[in-house]
Amino acid sequence: MPNDPEYDAAVNTAIDKIQATIPKNLVQKFRVVSKITRDDFQPCNPGECGEICAIDGSNVMFLESGSMALVLFRAAQSTFLNLERARRSLTPLTFSIIGPGVENQDFPGLYKDCFGEVPGTPVENEDRTRAAGILRDTIEYWVTQTMAGSLGSGALLLRDGPLRVSHASHDTVLTRIENTCRLRDIGLAGVSKRTTATWGGGHPILPSVNGLAKELGVKAPWWIKVDTEMLDYAQFPRWQHGQMYIACLHPRAKSPLKIDLPVETSPSSVRNIMDRLAACSGDGRIPGYPYPLFDAHRTVVLTEEIVEQVRSDLMRRIAETGIERQTYDILFGDYHDEFARY
């Protein structure tokens, strides 16, 4: 590729497209469009964290073929009391087949096991990544619902990701979780490291807000409510359960976070939640990220060691069933593995 004019032109075109979304005057343009002033940024006043429970999930795909794939998933919760872990739990490792056929056959049973009812909307197998995410989300929502009913009054319940569902069957579940939290005086927040939200025809919101905070001399930790009217597009409103905020929770934070809170959250509750998030985001390894969520991630993640053990177990059990090696290769073999040898 060195001295290849066509390659150089392709790289330059790609960089031009990226630069168009984050131009040099990004912050200045955002300041004019958003009309945000220094007074719109609210300071965090970290104090005691109190009881905080964080939920996360993980999934990995195995044995992908033209007609099916096997997905492994689980969820975890880590509960802290003033940054001392009080309890932690994991759901069992769960397998599901994605395909063959149009609709996922395992989803109705999983959903009923979790919520005691059959889902009103099926999950389609066509997009395997999306189907795997919906299966994992189902377990996550079950753990979230369980913890919403068992935490003490005044606790804070964190979800890794937005307060927005990606499948119709989860809409009623998230609504129940919100209602339970409201009745039991439990704070609820969705914390996202990234967001698809853009403004002005494709400019990313996180670096825009962060850059403006720096230009205005706002010192972290801070938070700000986002007026969704200025965003390029809105999610399907029925599935969007949260009001968007952006927060930088530590002076040495690598990046601000998008935080979703239920729409009916009172201003005093918003301040309380942001103060508590800042109070638990001082871990030296990842300053600016709530430590309970970090702990939940470390608990639930399907590590390379786990994945290799599962793959080995699957291969052994497949061999024990009498499936011939050639049949296995036809179903699950990948020519790209062979290509890589040459």
Tab-separated table of C-alpha atoms in Angstrom:
chain	number	residue	atom	x	y	z
A	1	MET	CA	0.000	0.000	0.000
A	2	PRO	CA	2.888	2.490	0.316
A	3	ASN	CA	2.992	4.893	-2.645
A	4	ASP	CA	-0.451	3.732	-3.751
A	5	PRO	CA	-2.364	6.819	-4.939
A	6	GLU	CA	-5.743	5.072	-4.904
A	7	TYR	CA	-5.229	3.883	-1.332
A	8	ASP	CA	-4.091	7.344	-0.222
A	9	ALA	CA	-7.176	8.861	-1.841
A	10	ALA	CA	-9.445	6.342	-0.058
A	11	VAL	CA	-7.842	7.151	3.324
A	12	ASN	CA	-8.181	10.885	2.715
A	13	THR	CA	-11.841	10.496	1.753
A	14	ALA	CA	-12.549	8.567	4.958
A	15	ILE	CA	-10.758	11.183	7.077
A	16	ASP	CA	-12.665	13.987	5.341
A	17	LYS	CA	-15.956	12.320	6.241
A	18	ILE	CA	-14.900	11.967	9.885
A	19	GLN	CA	-13.657	15.548	10.004
A	20	ALA	CA	-16.991	16.759	8.648
A	21	THR	CA	-18.673	15.433	11.806
A	22	ILE	CA	-16.081	16.929	14.169
A	23	PRO	CA	-14.826	20.118	12.485
A	24	LYS	CA	-12.324	22.439	14.135
A	25	ASN	CA	-15.095	24.869	15.042
A	26	LEU	CA	-17.336	22.135	16.478
A	27	VAL	CA	-17.601	23.738	19.919
A	28	GLN	CA	-18.282	27.216	18.540
A	29	LYS	CA	-21.019	25.892	16.238
A	30	PHE	CA	-22.549	23.939	19.114
A	31	ARG	CA	-22.514	26.979	21.382
A	32	VAL	CA	-24.473	28.995	18.813
A	33	VAL	CA	-27.004	26.265	18.035
A	34	SER	CA	-27.559	25.012	21.588
A	35	LYS	CA	-27.517	28.425	23.301
A	36	ILE	CA	-26.044	26.654	26.342
A	37	THR	CA	-24.406	28.941	28.881
A	38	ARG	CA	-22.197	28.317	31.871
A	39	ASP	CA	-25.240	28.455	34.144
A	40	ASP	CA	-26.725	25.410	32.397
A	41	PHE	CA	-23.919	23.208	33.733
A	42	GLN	CA	-24.692	21.976	37.235
A	43	PRO	CA	-21.921	21.032	39.689
A	44	CYS	CA	-21.831	17.645	41.381
A	45	ASN	CA	-21.314	17.678	45.132
A	46	PRO	CA	-20.063	14.171	45.977
A	47	GLY	CA	-21.020	12.918	49.400
A	48	GLU	CA	-21.998	9.479	50.649
A	49	CYS	CA	-22.936	6.952	47.979
A	50	GLY	CA	-25.489	5.048	50.028
A	51	GLU	CA	-26.829	1.809	48.556
A	52	ILE	CA	-26.075	1.440	44.842
A	53	CYS	CA	-26.848	-1.622	42.728
A	54	ALA	CA	-25.440	-2.030	39.212
A	55	ILE	CA	-26.690	-4.451	36.524
A	56	ASP	CA	-24.783	-5.645	33.462
A	57	GLY	CA	-24.954	-8.494	30.965
A	58	SER	CA	-22.692	-10.313	28.509
A	59	ASN	CA	-23.111	-12.601	25.499
A	60	VAL	CA	-20.923	-14.504	23.030
A	61	MET	CA	-21.800	-16.282	19.783
A	62	PHE	CA	-20.634	-19.856	19.055
A	63	LEU	CA	-21.024	-22.383	16.239
A	64	GLU	CA	-22.271	-20.032	13.549
A	65	SER	CA	-23.467	-21.703	10.371
A	66	GLY	CA	-25.595	-20.670	7.446
A	67	SER	CA	-28.803	-21.709	9.200
A	68	MET	CA	-28.134	-21.286	12.909
A	69	ALA	CA	-25.890	-20.026	15.673
A	70	LEU	CA	-25.520	-20.705	19.384
A	71	VAL	CA	-25.428	-17.773	21.792
A	72	LEU	CA	-24.260	-17.897	25.415
A	73	PHE	CA	-25.369	-15.139	27.792
A	74	ARG	CA	-25.752	-14.166	31.440
A	75	ALA	CA	-26.321	-11.141	33.699
A	76	ALA	CA	-24.950	-9.945	37.020
A	77	GLN	CA	-25.680	-7.514	39.811
A	78	SER	CA	-23.217	-5.865	42.201
A	79	THR	CA	-24.631	-4.012	45.196
A	80	PHE	CA	-22.545	-1.592	47.240
A	81	LEU	CA	-23.134	0.274	50.460
A	82	ASN	CA	-20.908	3.374	50.587
A	83	LEU	CA	-18.445	1.717	48.181
A	84	GLU	CA	-18.215	-1.515	50.185
A	85	ARG	CA	-19.597	-4.447	48.223
A	86	ALA	CA	-22.572	-5.868	50.115
A	87	ARG	CA	-23.645	-8.589	47.702
A	88	ARG	CA	-23.021	-9.822	44.201
A	89	SER	CA	-24.707	-12.504	42.099
A	90	LEU	CA	-24.634	-14.054	38.637
A	91	THR	CA	-27.346	-15.761	36.631
A	92	PRO	CA	-26.467	-19.225	35.303
A	93	LEU	CA	-24.838	-19.458	31.897
A	94	THR	CA	-27.680	-19.811	29.404
A	95	PHE	CA	-27.560	-21.105	25.818
A	96	SER	CA	-29.984	-20.286	23.039
A	97	ILE	CA	-30.179	-21.319	19.404
A	98	ILE	CA	-30.684	-18.499	16.910
A	99	GLY	CA	-32.311	-20.140	13.906
A	100	PRO	CA	-33.224	-22.027	11.881
A	101	GLY	CA	-36.545	-20.496	10.957
A	102	VAL	CA	-37.850	-16.950	11.058
A	103	GLU	CA	-38.732	-16.656	14.764
A	104	ASN	CA	-36.534	-17.519	17.729
A	105	GLN	CA	-37.907	-20.613	19.433
A	106	ASP	CA	-36.144	-20.124	22.783
A	107	PHE	CA	-37.284	-16.563	23.451
A	108	PRO	CA	-40.902	-17.284	24.565
A	109	GLY	CA	-39.733	-19.840	27.146
A	110	LEU	CA	-36.972	-17.590	28.463
A	111	TYR	CA	-39.353	-14.650	28.715
A	112	LYS	CA	-41.990	-16.712	30.531
A	113	ASP	CA	-39.409	-18.089	32.961
A	114	CYS	CA	-38.337	-14.542	33.772
A	115	PHE	CA	-41.656	-12.692	33.863
A	116	GLY	CA	-44.362	-15.334	34.171
A	117	GLU	CA	-46.052	-14.520	30.875
A	118	VAL	CA	-45.641	-15.121	27.163
A	119	PRO	CA	-44.198	-12.172	25.200
A	120	GLY	CA	-46.590	-10.416	22.872
A	121	THR	CA	-43.989	-9.918	20.151
A	122	PRO	CA	-41.639	-12.629	18.808
A	123	VAL	CA	-37.920	-12.213	18.173
A	124	GLU	CA	-36.783	-12.699	14.591
A	125	ASN	CA	-33.619	-14.646	13.815
A	126	GLU	CA	-32.581	-12.736	10.699
A	127	ASP	CA	-30.276	-10.323	12.555
A	128	ARG	CA	-28.330	-12.642	14.839
A	129	THR	CA	-26.515	-9.899	16.700
A	130	ARG	CA	-29.785	-8.138	17.514
A	131	ALA	CA	-31.461	-11.400	18.529
A	132	ALA	CA	-28.566	-12.230	20.857
A	133	GLY	CA	-28.801	-8.762	22.392
A	134	ILE	CA	-32.546	-9.155	23.023
A	135	LEU	CA	-32.000	-12.522	24.736
A	136	ARG	CA	-29.276	-11.006	26.950
A	137	ASP	CA	-31.455	-7.957	27.674
A	138	THR	CA	-34.259	-10.263	28.818
A	139	ILE	CA	-32.022	-11.718	31.546
A	140	GLU	CA	-30.764	-8.221	32.441
A	141	TYR	CA	-34.284	-6.866	32.827
A	142	TRP	CA	-35.232	-9.831	35.002
A	143	VAL	CA	-32.301	-9.147	37.330
A	144	THR	CA	-33.148	-5.428	37.314
A	145	GLN	CA	-36.777	-6.141	38.174
A	146	THR	CA	-35.716	-8.494	40.965
A	147	MET	CA	-33.343	-5.940	42.480
A	148	ALA	CA	-35.933	-3.147	42.201
A	149	GLY	CA	-38.110	-5.227	44.486
A	150	SER	CA	-35.400	-6.049	47.036
A	151	LEU	CA	-33.263	-2.914	47.478
A	152	GLY	CA	-33.864	-0.636	50.411
A	153	SER	CA	-35.764	2.631	50.154
A	154	GLY	CA	-33.478	5.388	48.887
A	155	ALA	CA	-31.202	3.018	46.965
A	156	LEU	CA	-29.911	3.769	43.462
A	157	LEU	CA	-30.328	1.189	40.680
A	158	LEU	CA	-27.983	1.487	37.687
A	159	ARG	CA	-28.326	-0.162	34.299
A	160	ASP	CA	-25.422	-0.438	31.893
A	161	GLY	CA	-27.036	1.166	28.864
A	162	PRO	CA	-29.928	3.516	28.137
A	163	LEU	CA	-33.421	3.552	29.603
A	164	ARG	CA	-34.692	2.563	26.199
A	165	VAL	CA	-35.849	-0.836	24.984
A	166	SER	CA	-34.884	-2.356	21.659
A	167	HIS	CA	-37.776	-4.825	21.496
A	168	ALA	CA	-41.489	-4.315	22.098
A	169	SER	CA	-41.702	-7.187	24.599
A	170	HIS	CA	-39.408	-5.324	27.001
A	171	ASP	CA	-41.458	-2.129	27.022
A	172	THR	CA	-43.918	-3.326	29.656
A	173	VAL	CA	-41.062	-4.808	31.694
A	174	LEU	CA	-39.166	-1.530	31.874
A	175	THR	CA	-42.413	0.265	32.724
A	176	ARG	CA	-42.941	-2.129	35.653
A	177	ILE	CA	-39.380	-1.544	36.821
A	178	GLU	CA	-39.903	2.218	36.726
A	179	ASN	CA	-43.166	1.929	38.650
A	180	THR	CA	-41.580	-0.296	41.286
A	181	CYS	CA	-38.682	2.110	41.729
A	182	ARG	CA	-41.018	5.063	42.035
A	183	LEU	CA	-43.250	3.338	44.609
A	184	ARG	CA	-40.263	2.169	46.674
A	185	ASP	CA	-38.351	5.455	46.423
A	186	ILE	CA	-35.456	3.918	44.483
A	187	GLY	CA	-33.475	5.992	42.006
A	188	LEU	CA	-33.134	4.524	38.507
A	189	ALA	CA	-30.499	5.472	35.942
A	190	GLY	CA	-29.162	4.143	32.659
A	191	VAL	CA	-25.459	4.876	32.165
A	192	SER	CA	-23.951	4.751	28.651
A	193	LYS	CA	-20.313	5.171	27.654
A	194	ARG	CA	-21.342	5.946	24.065
A	195	THR	CA	-24.402	7.331	22.316
A	196	THR	CA	-25.674	7.590	18.757
A	197	ALA	CA	-27.149	11.030	19.539
A	198	THR	CA	-26.031	13.758	17.119
A	199	TRP	CA	-27.007	17.333	16.310
A	200	GLY	CA	-26.687	19.662	13.325
A	201	GLY	CA	-26.686	16.898	10.749
A	202	GLY	CA	-24.323	14.381	12.313
A	203	HIS	CA	-22.152	16.116	14.924
A	204	PRO	CA	-21.655	13.854	17.992
A	205	ILE	CA	-23.170	15.234	21.188
A	206	LEU	CA	-20.635	14.009	23.778
A	207	PRO	CA	-17.501	15.798	22.479
A	208	SER	CA	-19.612	18.866	21.701
A	209	VAL	CA	-20.875	19.223	25.282
A	210	ASN	CA	-17.510	18.293	26.762
A	211	GLY	CA	-15.681	20.818	24.578
A	212	LEU	CA	-18.154	23.550	25.444
A	213	ALA	CA	-17.740	22.858	29.174
A	214	LYS	CA	-13.978	23.314	28.804
A	215	GLU	CA	-14.385	26.489	26.744
A	216	LEU	CA	-16.687	27.948	29.402
A	217	GLY	CA	-14.301	27.004	32.194
A	218	VAL	CA	-16.666	24.510	33.852
A	219	LYS	CA	-14.759	22.279	36.261
A	220	ALA	CA	-15.676	18.601	36.643
A	221	PRO	CA	-17.627	16.971	38.111
A	222	TRP	CA	-20.651	18.456	36.354
A	223	TRP	CA	-23.895	17.467	34.655
A	224	ILE	CA	-26.293	19.048	32.201
A	225	LYS	CA	-29.771	18.241	30.926
A	226	VAL	CA	-29.967	17.797	27.152
A	227	ASP	CA	-32.773	19.408	25.194
A	228	THR	CA	-33.680	16.571	22.835
A	229	GLU	CA	-35.334	19.035	20.454
A	230	MET	CA	-31.906	20.006	19.146
A	231	LEU	CA	-30.918	16.414	18.312
A	232	ASP	CA	-31.023	15.141	14.745
A	233	TYR	CA	-33.588	12.432	15.411
A	234	ALA	CA	-35.550	10.919	18.244
A	235	GLN	CA	-36.014	7.270	19.146
A	236	PHE	CA	-39.453	5.723	18.879
A	237	PRO	CA	-41.072	7.638	21.771
A	238	ARG	CA	-42.957	4.683	23.204
A	239	TRP	CA	-39.687	2.792	23.694
A	240	GLN	CA	-37.770	5.816	25.028
A	241	HIS	CA	-38.217	5.826	28.807
A	242	GLY	CA	-35.514	8.271	29.845
A	243	GLN	CA	-34.640	11.946	29.792
A	244	MET	CA	-31.090	12.481	28.537
A	245	TYR	CA	-28.365	14.059	30.645
A	246	ILE	CA	-24.636	14.296	30.066
A	247	ALA	CA	-22.260	14.189	33.008
A	248	CYS	CA	-18.517	14.368	33.560
A	249	LEU	CA	-18.149	12.693	36.938
A	250	HIS	CA	-14.464	13.266	37.736
A	251	PRO	CA	-11.771	15.869	36.894
A	252	ARG	CA	-9.661	13.114	35.289
A	253	ALA	CA	-12.506	11.407	33.442
A	254	LYS	CA	-11.563	10.096	30.012
A	255	SER	CA	-14.976	11.041	28.667
A	256	PRO	CA	-18.358	12.293	29.828
A	257	LEU	CA	-21.209	9.802	30.059
A	258	LYS	CA	-24.764	9.833	28.769
A	259	ILE	CA	-27.127	9.267	31.670
A	260	ASP	CA	-30.823	8.511	31.274
A	261	LEU	CA	-33.213	9.176	34.153
A	262	PRO	CA	-36.962	8.516	34.162
A	263	VAL	CA	-38.841	11.471	32.712
A	264	GLU	CA	-40.755	12.118	35.942
A	265	THR	CA	-37.572	12.376	38.080
A	266	SER	CA	-37.798	15.542	40.183
A	267	PRO	CA	-35.028	18.182	40.037
A	268	SER	CA	-33.967	17.393	43.607
A	269	SER	CA	-33.753	13.685	42.778
A	270	VAL	CA	-31.693	14.441	39.662
A	271	ARG	CA	-29.179	16.366	41.789
A	272	ASN	CA	-29.080	13.586	44.364
A	273	ILE	CA	-28.441	10.912	41.733
A	274	MET	CA	-25.701	12.920	40.010
A	275	ASP	CA	-23.997	13.648	43.347
A	276	ARG	CA	-24.017	9.954	44.226
A	277	LEU	CA	-22.734	8.934	40.802
A	278	ALA	CA	-19.834	11.352	41.175
A	279	ALA	CA	-19.169	10.036	44.678
A	280	CYS	CA	-18.675	6.483	43.373
A	281	SER	CA	-16.663	7.446	40.262
A	282	GLY	CA	-13.267	8.104	41.799
A	283	ASP	CA	-11.595	4.735	41.219
A	284	GLY	CA	-8.059	5.403	39.996
A	285	ARG	CA	-8.234	2.840	37.192
A	286	ILE	CA	-11.234	4.412	35.465
A	287	PRO	CA	-11.925	7.813	37.040
A	288	GLY	CA	-15.257	9.211	35.944
A	289	TYR	CA	-17.027	5.853	35.638
A	290	PRO	CA	-19.276	4.544	38.453
A	291	TYR	CA	-17.355	1.815	40.250
A	292	PRO	CA	-20.412	-0.432	40.908
A	293	LEU	CA	-20.943	-0.695	37.140
A	294	PHE	CA	-17.260	-1.481	36.653
A	295	ASP	CA	-17.552	-4.236	39.247
A	296	ALA	CA	-20.703	-5.616	37.605
A	297	HIS	CA	-18.897	-5.696	34.255
A	298	ARG	CA	-15.905	-7.548	35.703
A	299	THR	CA	-18.303	-10.013	37.307
A	300	VAL	CA	-20.378	-10.794	34.221
A	301	VAL	CA	-17.881	-10.589	31.368
A	302	LEU	CA	-17.383	-13.809	29.417
A	303	THR	CA	-13.600	-13.909	29.424
A	304	GLU	CA	-11.414	-15.613	26.856
A	305	GLU	CA	-10.794	-18.389	29.368
A	306	ILE	CA	-14.533	-19.021	29.784
A	307	VAL	CA	-15.131	-18.864	26.037
A	308	GLU	CA	-12.377	-21.373	25.304
A	309	GLN	CA	-13.664	-23.727	27.992
A	310	VAL	CA	-17.197	-23.549	26.584
A	311	ARG	CA	-15.940	-24.068	23.035
A	312	SER	CA	-13.959	-27.114	24.176
A	313	ASP	CA	-16.976	-28.545	26.001
A	314	LEU	CA	-19.178	-28.032	22.951
A	315	MET	CA	-16.688	-29.734	20.646
A	316	ARG	CA	-16.364	-32.686	23.010
A	317	ARG	CA	-20.116	-33.128	23.407
A	318	ILE	CA	-20.687	-32.825	19.662
A	319	ALA	CA	-18.133	-35.581	19.086
A	320	GLU	CA	-19.855	-37.752	21.716
A	321	THR	CA	-23.183	-37.477	19.871
A	322	GLY	CA	-21.674	-39.209	16.858
A	323	ILE	CA	-21.821	-36.237	14.487
A	324	GLU	CA	-19.096	-36.848	11.889
A	325	ARG	CA	-16.245	-34.386	11.560
A	326	GLN	CA	-17.088	-33.666	7.925
A	327	THR	CA	-20.697	-32.884	8.874
A	328	TYR	CA	-19.437	-30.531	11.585
A	329	ASP	CA	-17.091	-28.812	9.124
A	330	ILE	CA	-19.881	-28.408	6.593
A	331	LEU	CA	-22.121	-26.817	9.213
A	332	PHE	CA	-19.722	-24.766	11.299
A	333	GLY	CA	-16.413	-24.683	9.463
A	334	ASP	CA	-15.072	-21.313	8.368
A	335	TYR	CA	-13.048	-21.052	5.169
A	336	HIS	CA	-11.517	-17.864	6.524
A	337	ASP	CA	-9.638	-19.981	9.087
A	338	GLU	CA	-8.184	-21.952	6.184
A	339	PHE	CA	-7.431	-18.793	4.210
A	340	ALA	CA	-5.427	-17.463	7.143
A	341	ARG	CA	-3.072	-20.451	6.969
A	342	TYR	CA	-1.750	-19.499	3.555
